[in-house]
Coordinates of C-alpha atoms in Angstrom, one line a residue:
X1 CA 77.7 206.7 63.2
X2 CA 79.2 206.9 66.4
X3 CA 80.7 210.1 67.4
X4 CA 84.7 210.2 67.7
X5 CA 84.1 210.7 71.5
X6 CA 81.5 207.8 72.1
X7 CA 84.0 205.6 70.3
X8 CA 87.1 206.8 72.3
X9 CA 85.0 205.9 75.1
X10 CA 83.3 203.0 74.0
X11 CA 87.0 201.4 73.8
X12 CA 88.0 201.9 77.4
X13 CA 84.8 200.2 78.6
X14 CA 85.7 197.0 77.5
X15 CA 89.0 196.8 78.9
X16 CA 88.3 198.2 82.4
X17 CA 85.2 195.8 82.6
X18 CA 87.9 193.0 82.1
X19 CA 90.0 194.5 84.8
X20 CA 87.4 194.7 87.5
X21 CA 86.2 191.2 86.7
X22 CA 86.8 189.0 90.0
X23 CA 89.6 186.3 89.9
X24 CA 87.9 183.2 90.1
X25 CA 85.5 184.1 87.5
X26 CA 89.3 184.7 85.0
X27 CA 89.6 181.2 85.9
X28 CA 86.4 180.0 84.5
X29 CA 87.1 181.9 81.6
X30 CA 90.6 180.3 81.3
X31 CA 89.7 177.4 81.3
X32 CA 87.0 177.0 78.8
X33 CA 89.3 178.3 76.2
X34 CA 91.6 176.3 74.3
X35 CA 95.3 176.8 75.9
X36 CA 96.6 178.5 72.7
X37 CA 93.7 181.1 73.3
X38 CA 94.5 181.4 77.3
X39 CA 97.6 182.4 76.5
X40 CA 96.3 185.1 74.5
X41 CA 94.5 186.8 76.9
X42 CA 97.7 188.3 78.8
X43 CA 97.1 191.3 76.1
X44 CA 93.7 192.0 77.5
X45 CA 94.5 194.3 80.3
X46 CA 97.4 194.1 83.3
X47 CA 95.2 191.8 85.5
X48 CA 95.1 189.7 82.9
X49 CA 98.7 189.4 81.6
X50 CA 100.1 186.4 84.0
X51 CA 96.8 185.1 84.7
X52 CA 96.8 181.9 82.3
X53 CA 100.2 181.1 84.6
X54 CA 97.7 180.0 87.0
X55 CA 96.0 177.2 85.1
X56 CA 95.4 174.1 86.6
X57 CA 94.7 172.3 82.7
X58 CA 97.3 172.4 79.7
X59 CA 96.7 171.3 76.6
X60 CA 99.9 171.3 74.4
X61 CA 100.2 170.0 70.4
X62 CA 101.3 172.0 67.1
X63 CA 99.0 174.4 67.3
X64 CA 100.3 176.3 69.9
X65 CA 103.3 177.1 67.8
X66 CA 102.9 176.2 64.1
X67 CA 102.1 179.6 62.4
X68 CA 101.1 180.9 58.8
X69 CA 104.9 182.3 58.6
X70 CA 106.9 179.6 59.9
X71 CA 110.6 180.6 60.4
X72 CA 111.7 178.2 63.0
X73 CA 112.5 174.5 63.5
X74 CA 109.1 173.0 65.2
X75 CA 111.7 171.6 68.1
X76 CA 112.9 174.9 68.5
X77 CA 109.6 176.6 69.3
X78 CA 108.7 174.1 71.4
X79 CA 111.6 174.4 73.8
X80 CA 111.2 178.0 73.8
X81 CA 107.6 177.6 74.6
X82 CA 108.4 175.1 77.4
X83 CA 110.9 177.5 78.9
X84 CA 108.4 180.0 79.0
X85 CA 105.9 177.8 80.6
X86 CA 108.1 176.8 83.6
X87 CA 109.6 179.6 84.3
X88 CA 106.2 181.7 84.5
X89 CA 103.4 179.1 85.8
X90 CA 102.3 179.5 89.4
X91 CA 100.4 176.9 91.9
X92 CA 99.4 173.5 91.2
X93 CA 99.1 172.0 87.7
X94 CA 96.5 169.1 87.5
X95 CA 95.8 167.8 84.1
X96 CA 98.4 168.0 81.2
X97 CA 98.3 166.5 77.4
X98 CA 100.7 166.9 75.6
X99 CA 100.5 165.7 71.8
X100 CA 103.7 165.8 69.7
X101 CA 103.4 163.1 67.5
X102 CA 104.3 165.0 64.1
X103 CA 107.5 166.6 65.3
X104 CA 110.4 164.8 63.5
X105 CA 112.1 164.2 66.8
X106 CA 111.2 164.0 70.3
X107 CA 112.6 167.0 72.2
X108 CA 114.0 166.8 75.7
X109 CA 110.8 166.9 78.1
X110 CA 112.3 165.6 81.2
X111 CA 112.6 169.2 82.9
X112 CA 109.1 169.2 81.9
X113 CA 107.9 166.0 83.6
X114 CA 110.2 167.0 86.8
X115 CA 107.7 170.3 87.1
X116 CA 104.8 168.0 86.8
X117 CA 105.7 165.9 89.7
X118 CA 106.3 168.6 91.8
X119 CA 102.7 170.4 91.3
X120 CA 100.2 167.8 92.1
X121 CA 99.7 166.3 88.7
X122 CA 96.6 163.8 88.2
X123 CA 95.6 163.2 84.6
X124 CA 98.5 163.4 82.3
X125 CA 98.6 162.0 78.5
X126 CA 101.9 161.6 76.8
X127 CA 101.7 161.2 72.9
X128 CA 105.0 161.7 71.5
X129 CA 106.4 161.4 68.2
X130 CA 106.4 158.6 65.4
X131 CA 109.8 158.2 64.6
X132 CA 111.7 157.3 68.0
X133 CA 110.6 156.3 71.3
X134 CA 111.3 159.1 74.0
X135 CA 113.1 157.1 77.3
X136 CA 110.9 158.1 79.7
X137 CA 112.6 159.6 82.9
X138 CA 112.0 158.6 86.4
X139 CA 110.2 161.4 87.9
X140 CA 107.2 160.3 86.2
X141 CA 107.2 157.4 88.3
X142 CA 107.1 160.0 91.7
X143 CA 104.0 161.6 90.5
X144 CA 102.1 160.2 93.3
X145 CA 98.6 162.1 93.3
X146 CA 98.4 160.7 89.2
X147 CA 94.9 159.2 88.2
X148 CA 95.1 159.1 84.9
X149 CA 97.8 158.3 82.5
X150 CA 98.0 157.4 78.7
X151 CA 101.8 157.3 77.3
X152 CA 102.0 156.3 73.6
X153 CA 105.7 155.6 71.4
X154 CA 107.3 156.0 74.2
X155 CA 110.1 154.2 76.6
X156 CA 109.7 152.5 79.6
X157 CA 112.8 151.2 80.7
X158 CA 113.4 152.6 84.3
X159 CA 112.9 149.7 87.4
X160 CA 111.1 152.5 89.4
X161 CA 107.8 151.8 87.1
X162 CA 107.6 148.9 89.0
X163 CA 106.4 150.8 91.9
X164 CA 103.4 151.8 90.2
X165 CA 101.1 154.7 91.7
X166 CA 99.0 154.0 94.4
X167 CA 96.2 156.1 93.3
X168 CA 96.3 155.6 89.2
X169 CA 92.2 154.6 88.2
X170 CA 92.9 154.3 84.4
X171 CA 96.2 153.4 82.7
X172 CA 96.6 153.7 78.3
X173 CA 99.9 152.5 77.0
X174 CA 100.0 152.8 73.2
X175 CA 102.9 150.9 71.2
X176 CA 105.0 151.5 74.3
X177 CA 108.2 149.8 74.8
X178 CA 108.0 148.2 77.9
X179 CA 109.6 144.2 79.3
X180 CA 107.1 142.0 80.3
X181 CA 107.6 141.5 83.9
X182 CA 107.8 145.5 84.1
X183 CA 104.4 145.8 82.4
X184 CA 103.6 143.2 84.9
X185 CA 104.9 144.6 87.9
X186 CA 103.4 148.3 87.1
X187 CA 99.8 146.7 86.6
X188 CA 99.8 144.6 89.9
X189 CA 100.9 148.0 91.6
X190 CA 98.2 150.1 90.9
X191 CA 95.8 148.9 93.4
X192 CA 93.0 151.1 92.3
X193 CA 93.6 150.7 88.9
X194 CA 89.3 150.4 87.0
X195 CA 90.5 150.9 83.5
X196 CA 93.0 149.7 81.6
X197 CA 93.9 150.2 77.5
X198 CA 97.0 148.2 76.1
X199 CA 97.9 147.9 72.2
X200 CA 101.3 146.1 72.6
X201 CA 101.6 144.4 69.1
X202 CA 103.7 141.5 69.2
X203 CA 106.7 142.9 71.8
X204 CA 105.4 141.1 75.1
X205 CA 106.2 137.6 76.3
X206 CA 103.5 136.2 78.2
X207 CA 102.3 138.1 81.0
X208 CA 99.5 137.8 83.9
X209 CA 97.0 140.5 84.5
X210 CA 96.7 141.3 88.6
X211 CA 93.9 143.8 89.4
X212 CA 91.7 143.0 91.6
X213 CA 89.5 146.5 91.3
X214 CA 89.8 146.3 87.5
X215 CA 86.4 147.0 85.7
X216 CA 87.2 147.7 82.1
X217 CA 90.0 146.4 79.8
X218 CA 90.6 146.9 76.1
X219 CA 93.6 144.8 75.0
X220 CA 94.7 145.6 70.9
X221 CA 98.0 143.1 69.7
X222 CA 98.9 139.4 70.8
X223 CA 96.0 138.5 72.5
X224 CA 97.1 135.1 73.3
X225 CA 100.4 136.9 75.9
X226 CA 97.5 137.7 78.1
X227 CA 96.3 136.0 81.1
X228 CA 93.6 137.7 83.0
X229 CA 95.0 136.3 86.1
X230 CA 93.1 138.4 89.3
X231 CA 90.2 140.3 88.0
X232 CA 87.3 139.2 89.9
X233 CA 85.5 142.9 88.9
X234 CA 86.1 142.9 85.3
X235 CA 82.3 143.9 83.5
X236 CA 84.2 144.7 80.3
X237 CA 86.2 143.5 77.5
X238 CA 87.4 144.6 74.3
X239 CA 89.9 141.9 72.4
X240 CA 91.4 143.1 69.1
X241 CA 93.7 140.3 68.4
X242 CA 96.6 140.6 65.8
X243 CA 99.7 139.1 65.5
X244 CA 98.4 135.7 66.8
X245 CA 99.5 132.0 65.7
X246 CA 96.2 130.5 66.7
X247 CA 97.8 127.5 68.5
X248 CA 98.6 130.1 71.0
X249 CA 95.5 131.4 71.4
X250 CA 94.4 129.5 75.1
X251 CA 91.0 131.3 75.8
X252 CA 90.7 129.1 78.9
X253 CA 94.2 130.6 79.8
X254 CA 92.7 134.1 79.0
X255 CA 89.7 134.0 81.1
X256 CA 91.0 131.9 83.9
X257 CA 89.2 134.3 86.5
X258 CA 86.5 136.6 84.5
X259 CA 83.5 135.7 87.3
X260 CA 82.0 139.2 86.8
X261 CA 82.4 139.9 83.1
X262 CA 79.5 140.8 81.3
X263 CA 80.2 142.3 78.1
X264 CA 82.7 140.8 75.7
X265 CA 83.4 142.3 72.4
X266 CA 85.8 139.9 70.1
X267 CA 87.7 140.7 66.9
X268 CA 90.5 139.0 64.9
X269 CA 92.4 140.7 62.4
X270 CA 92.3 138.5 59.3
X271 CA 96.3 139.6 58.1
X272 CA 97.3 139.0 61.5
X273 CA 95.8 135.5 62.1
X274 CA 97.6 132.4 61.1
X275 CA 97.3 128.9 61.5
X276 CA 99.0 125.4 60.9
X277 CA 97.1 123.2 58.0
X278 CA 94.3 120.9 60.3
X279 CA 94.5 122.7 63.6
X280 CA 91.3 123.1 64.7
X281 CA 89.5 125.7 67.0
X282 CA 88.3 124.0 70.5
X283 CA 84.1 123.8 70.5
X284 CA 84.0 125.3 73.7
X285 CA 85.6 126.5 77.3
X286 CA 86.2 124.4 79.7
X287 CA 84.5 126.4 82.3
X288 CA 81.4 128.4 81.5
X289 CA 81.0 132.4 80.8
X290 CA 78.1 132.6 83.3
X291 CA 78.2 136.5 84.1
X292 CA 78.3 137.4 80.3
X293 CA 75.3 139.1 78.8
X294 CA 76.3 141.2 75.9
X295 CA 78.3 139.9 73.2
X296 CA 80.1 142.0 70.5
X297 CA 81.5 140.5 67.7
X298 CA 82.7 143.1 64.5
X299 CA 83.7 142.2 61.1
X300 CA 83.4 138.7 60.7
X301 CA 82.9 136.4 57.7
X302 CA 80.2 133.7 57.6
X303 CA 82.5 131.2 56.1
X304 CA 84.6 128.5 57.8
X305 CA 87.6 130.3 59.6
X306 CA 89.5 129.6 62.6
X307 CA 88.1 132.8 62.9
X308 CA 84.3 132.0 63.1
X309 CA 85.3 129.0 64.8
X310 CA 86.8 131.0 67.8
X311 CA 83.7 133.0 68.2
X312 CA 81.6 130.4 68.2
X313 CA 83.6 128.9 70.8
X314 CA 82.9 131.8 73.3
X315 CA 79.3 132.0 72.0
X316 CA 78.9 128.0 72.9
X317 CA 80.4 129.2 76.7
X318 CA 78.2 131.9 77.3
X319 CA 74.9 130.4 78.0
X320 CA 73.3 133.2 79.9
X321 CA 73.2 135.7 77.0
X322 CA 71.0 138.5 76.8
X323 CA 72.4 140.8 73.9
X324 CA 74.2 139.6 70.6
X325 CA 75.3 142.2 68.2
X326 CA 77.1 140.9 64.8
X327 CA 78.5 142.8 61.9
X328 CA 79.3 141.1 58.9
X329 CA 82.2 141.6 56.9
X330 CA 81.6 144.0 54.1
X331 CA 83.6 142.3 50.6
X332 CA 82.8 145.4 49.0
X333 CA 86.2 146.7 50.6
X334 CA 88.1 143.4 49.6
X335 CA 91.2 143.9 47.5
X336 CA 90.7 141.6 44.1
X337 CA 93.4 139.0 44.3
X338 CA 93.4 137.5 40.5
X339 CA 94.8 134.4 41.8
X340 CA 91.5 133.9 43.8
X341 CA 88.5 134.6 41.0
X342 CA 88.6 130.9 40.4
X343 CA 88.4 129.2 44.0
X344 CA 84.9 128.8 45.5
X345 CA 83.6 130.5 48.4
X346 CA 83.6 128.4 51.7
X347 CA 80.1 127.4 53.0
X348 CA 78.8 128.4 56.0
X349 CA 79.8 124.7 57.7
X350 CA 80.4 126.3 60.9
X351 CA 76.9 127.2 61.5
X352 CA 75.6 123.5 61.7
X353 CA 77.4 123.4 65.0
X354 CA 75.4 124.7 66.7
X355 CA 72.5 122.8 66.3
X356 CA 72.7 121.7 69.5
X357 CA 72.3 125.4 71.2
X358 CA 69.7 127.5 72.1
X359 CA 70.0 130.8 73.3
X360 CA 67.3 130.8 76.3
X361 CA 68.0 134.1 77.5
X362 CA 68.9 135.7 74.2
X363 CA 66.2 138.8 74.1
X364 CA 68.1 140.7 71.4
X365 CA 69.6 140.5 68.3
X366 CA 71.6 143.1 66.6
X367 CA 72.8 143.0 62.9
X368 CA 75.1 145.0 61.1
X369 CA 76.0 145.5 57.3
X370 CA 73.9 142.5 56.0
X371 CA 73.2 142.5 52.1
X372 CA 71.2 139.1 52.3
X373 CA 73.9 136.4 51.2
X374 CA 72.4 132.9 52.0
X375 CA 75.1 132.7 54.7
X376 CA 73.1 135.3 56.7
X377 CA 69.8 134.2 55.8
X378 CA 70.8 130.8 57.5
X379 CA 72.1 132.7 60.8
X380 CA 69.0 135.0 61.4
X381 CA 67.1 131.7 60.8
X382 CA 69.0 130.0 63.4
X383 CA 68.8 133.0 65.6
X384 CA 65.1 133.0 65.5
X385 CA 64.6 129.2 65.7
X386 CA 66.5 129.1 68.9
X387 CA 65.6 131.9 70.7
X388 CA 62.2 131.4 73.1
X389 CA 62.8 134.3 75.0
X390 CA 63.9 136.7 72.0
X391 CA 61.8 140.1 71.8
X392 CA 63.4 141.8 69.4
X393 CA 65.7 141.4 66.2
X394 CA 67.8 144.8 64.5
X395 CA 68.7 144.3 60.8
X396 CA 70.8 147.2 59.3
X397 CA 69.2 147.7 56.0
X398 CA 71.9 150.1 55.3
X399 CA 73.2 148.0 52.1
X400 CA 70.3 146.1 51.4
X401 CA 68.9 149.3 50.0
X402 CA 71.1 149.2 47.9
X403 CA 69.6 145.9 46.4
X404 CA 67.4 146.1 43.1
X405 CA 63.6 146.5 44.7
X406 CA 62.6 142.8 43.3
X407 CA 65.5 141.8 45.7
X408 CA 64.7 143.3 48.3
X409 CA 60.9 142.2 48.6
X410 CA 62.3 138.4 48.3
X411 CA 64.9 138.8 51.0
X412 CA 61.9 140.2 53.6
X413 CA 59.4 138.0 52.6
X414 CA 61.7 134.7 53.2
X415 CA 62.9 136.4 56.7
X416 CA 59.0 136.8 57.4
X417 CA 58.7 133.2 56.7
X418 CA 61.3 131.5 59.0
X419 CA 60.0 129.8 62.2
X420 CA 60.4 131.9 65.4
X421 CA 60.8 129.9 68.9
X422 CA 59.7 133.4 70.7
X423 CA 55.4 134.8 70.3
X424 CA 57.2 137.9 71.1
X425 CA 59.9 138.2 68.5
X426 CA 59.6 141.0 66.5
X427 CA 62.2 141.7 63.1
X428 CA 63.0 145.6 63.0
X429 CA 64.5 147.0 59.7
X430 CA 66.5 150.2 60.4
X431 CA 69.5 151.9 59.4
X432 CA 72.2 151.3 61.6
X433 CA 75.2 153.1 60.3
X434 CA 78.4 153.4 62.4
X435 CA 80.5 151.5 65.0
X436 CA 79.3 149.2 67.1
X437 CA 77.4 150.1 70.2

């Protein structure tokens, strides 16, 4: 055991090696750690008890004040905490998230948002609470060295967002409340603008998409608002439609000027797709898809939809494909409907039209969450008749593992059967759980 003098001794090493350690190497320290831990370090020694003042990065959600031994209102702490902040923080202040969404009400953060535009702020993420949408002030829209911004259930309501920010690279508005021709105006502002994430629901009129150095957009909600008006740089899209009457749905108005876009992931949400008895899905774009080479396409059903038929109608444009990845719907997570046992399931009719496509630069084929229904027999059979340049087909045998052995054997054996258009095409059985690539 150590003697009582070693020990006395052994204690002060620690803290006077902290003291003597340089300031920019406190930094480093700082900011690896978690900002409820930075904080902590102000007990460490003197030099050490205003250093997290100093941080350029801020994290900020419930863990900073929610504690074993609650006493106050959540709100409450956080004010305090935001007092404390302000009133102590030196230099500049460059990236800030600040996650509230649990707190029963919003508390007042436009003293905070006043600091930030004052001290150089670049990447800042908003996500405040649930239950009513702060009103955003307008010093956020004065922040001009900001890069990055995500807001989510929030208010945009001030005409100064229609400025924009001259320098802003990526912009992610989450259920924000926001006009049109605001949204609009703030998008066509941002000249620099490369990404761009909206989930609007079903709030927005129509509205036209003006960014001409815009490389990436994910759009979740009315798909059918959007028109991707000036986005000659576009590589990639993400559409998670919901909320969408179908005779709405003008893909030719969508992807008016897409010359650039490469990959293209498509999804429709089946509860938030409707359509009139005997509309029917167009075949095909008027224009061509030439640039697109991967195509994404989650969670769909082999059966005659509007759904399919939309799908099939970009697939039909794109006739320089390279890539195709497909998940199939898994029924498995179907809620039983007792007014349905009786009613047949549709037939794969969609598929015969596309007898008159082949995929000549197709070289690979992805496919997710199959369980061998004869509706995806006849597509990897299709897939592999039409394919002459195809090198290589992925089948997730995730679930069909799960098939009695007997099964199984007959499922590969007719797949090893089927005609292939490519010498080269090889079928690959692998476990492919997860999201889509």
């Amino acid at each position: 055991m150590m003697p009582p003098k070693a020990r006395k001794f052994g204690r002060s090493v620690l803290p006077d090696a902290l003291s003597y350690l340089p300031d920019n190497i406190i930094d480093v320290i700082l900011m690896c750690l978690p900002s409820k831990d930075a904080v902590r370090t102000s007990i460490l020694s003197k030099k050490w008890r205003y250093h997290w003042c100093r941080l350029t990065k801020l994290e900020i959600d419930d863990s900073l004040w929610i504690t074993k031994k609650d006493l106050l209102n959540p709100t409450i702490k956080f004010r305090k905490m935001m007092y404390q902040f302000l009133s102590l923080h030196e230099g500049p202040i460059t990236k800030v998230t600040l996650a509230i969404v649990l707190l029963a009400s919003c508390p007042e953060i436009d003293n905070f948002i006043y600091f930030l535009s004052r001290n150089n702020i670049q990447h800042l993420a908003l996500h405040l609470p649930l239950r009513k949408e702060y009103k955003l002030p307008s010093s956020l829209f004065t922040c001009s060295q900001l890069r990055h911004l995500s807001l989510a259930y929030c208010s945009i309501q001030h005409p100064s967002a229609s400025q924009g920010f001259d320098k802003l690279i990526s912009l992610n508005l989450c259920e924000v409340d926001i006009s049109s021709e605001l949204l609009e105006s703030l998008i066509s502002h941002c000249p620099l603008l490369e990404e761009l994430e909206l989930d609007i629901g079903d709030r927005l009129d129509a509205i036209e998409i003006n960014a001409p150095m815009l490389r990436s957009f994910d759009l979740t909600g009315n798909i059918s608002c959007v028109c991707l008006k000036n986005v000659p740089r576009l590589v990639k899209l993400l559409l998670y439609g919901d909320y969408i009457q179908a005779e709405e749905l003008d893909f030719a108005k969508l992807f008016e000027c897409c010359p650039a876009l490469e990959h293209l992931r498509f999804f429709l949400l089946d509860s938030g797709f409707f359509a009139e008895e005997g509309y029917e899905a167009p075949l095909r774009l008027p224009f061509n898809l030439n640039s697109v080479k991967r195509f994404y396409l989650p969670d769909i059903k082999l059966v005659e939809s509007h759904k399919l038929s939309y799908a099939l109608c970009l697939i039909r444009s794109s006739p320089y494909l390279e890539y195709l990845e497909i998940q199939v719907h898994d029924y498995r997570y179907d809620e039983e409907d007792e007014d349905d046992e009786d009613e047949p399931i549709p037939e794969p009719l969609e598929l015969k039209h596309l007898s008159d496509v082949t995929f000549n630069h197709l070289k690979e084929v992805k496919l997710r969450c199959l369980t061998g229904t004869t509706s995806e027999l006849l597509l990897i059979k299709f897939l592999l008749a039409e394919s002459p340049v195809l090198e290589r087909m992925l089948i997730d045998r995730q679930f069909l593992d799960q098939e009695q052995l007997d099964r199984r054997l007959q499922i590969f054996a007719e797949i090893s059967n089927f005609s292939r258009a490519s010498p080269k095409a090889e079928v690959v059985y692998i476990d492919l759980g997860g999201s889509l690539a």
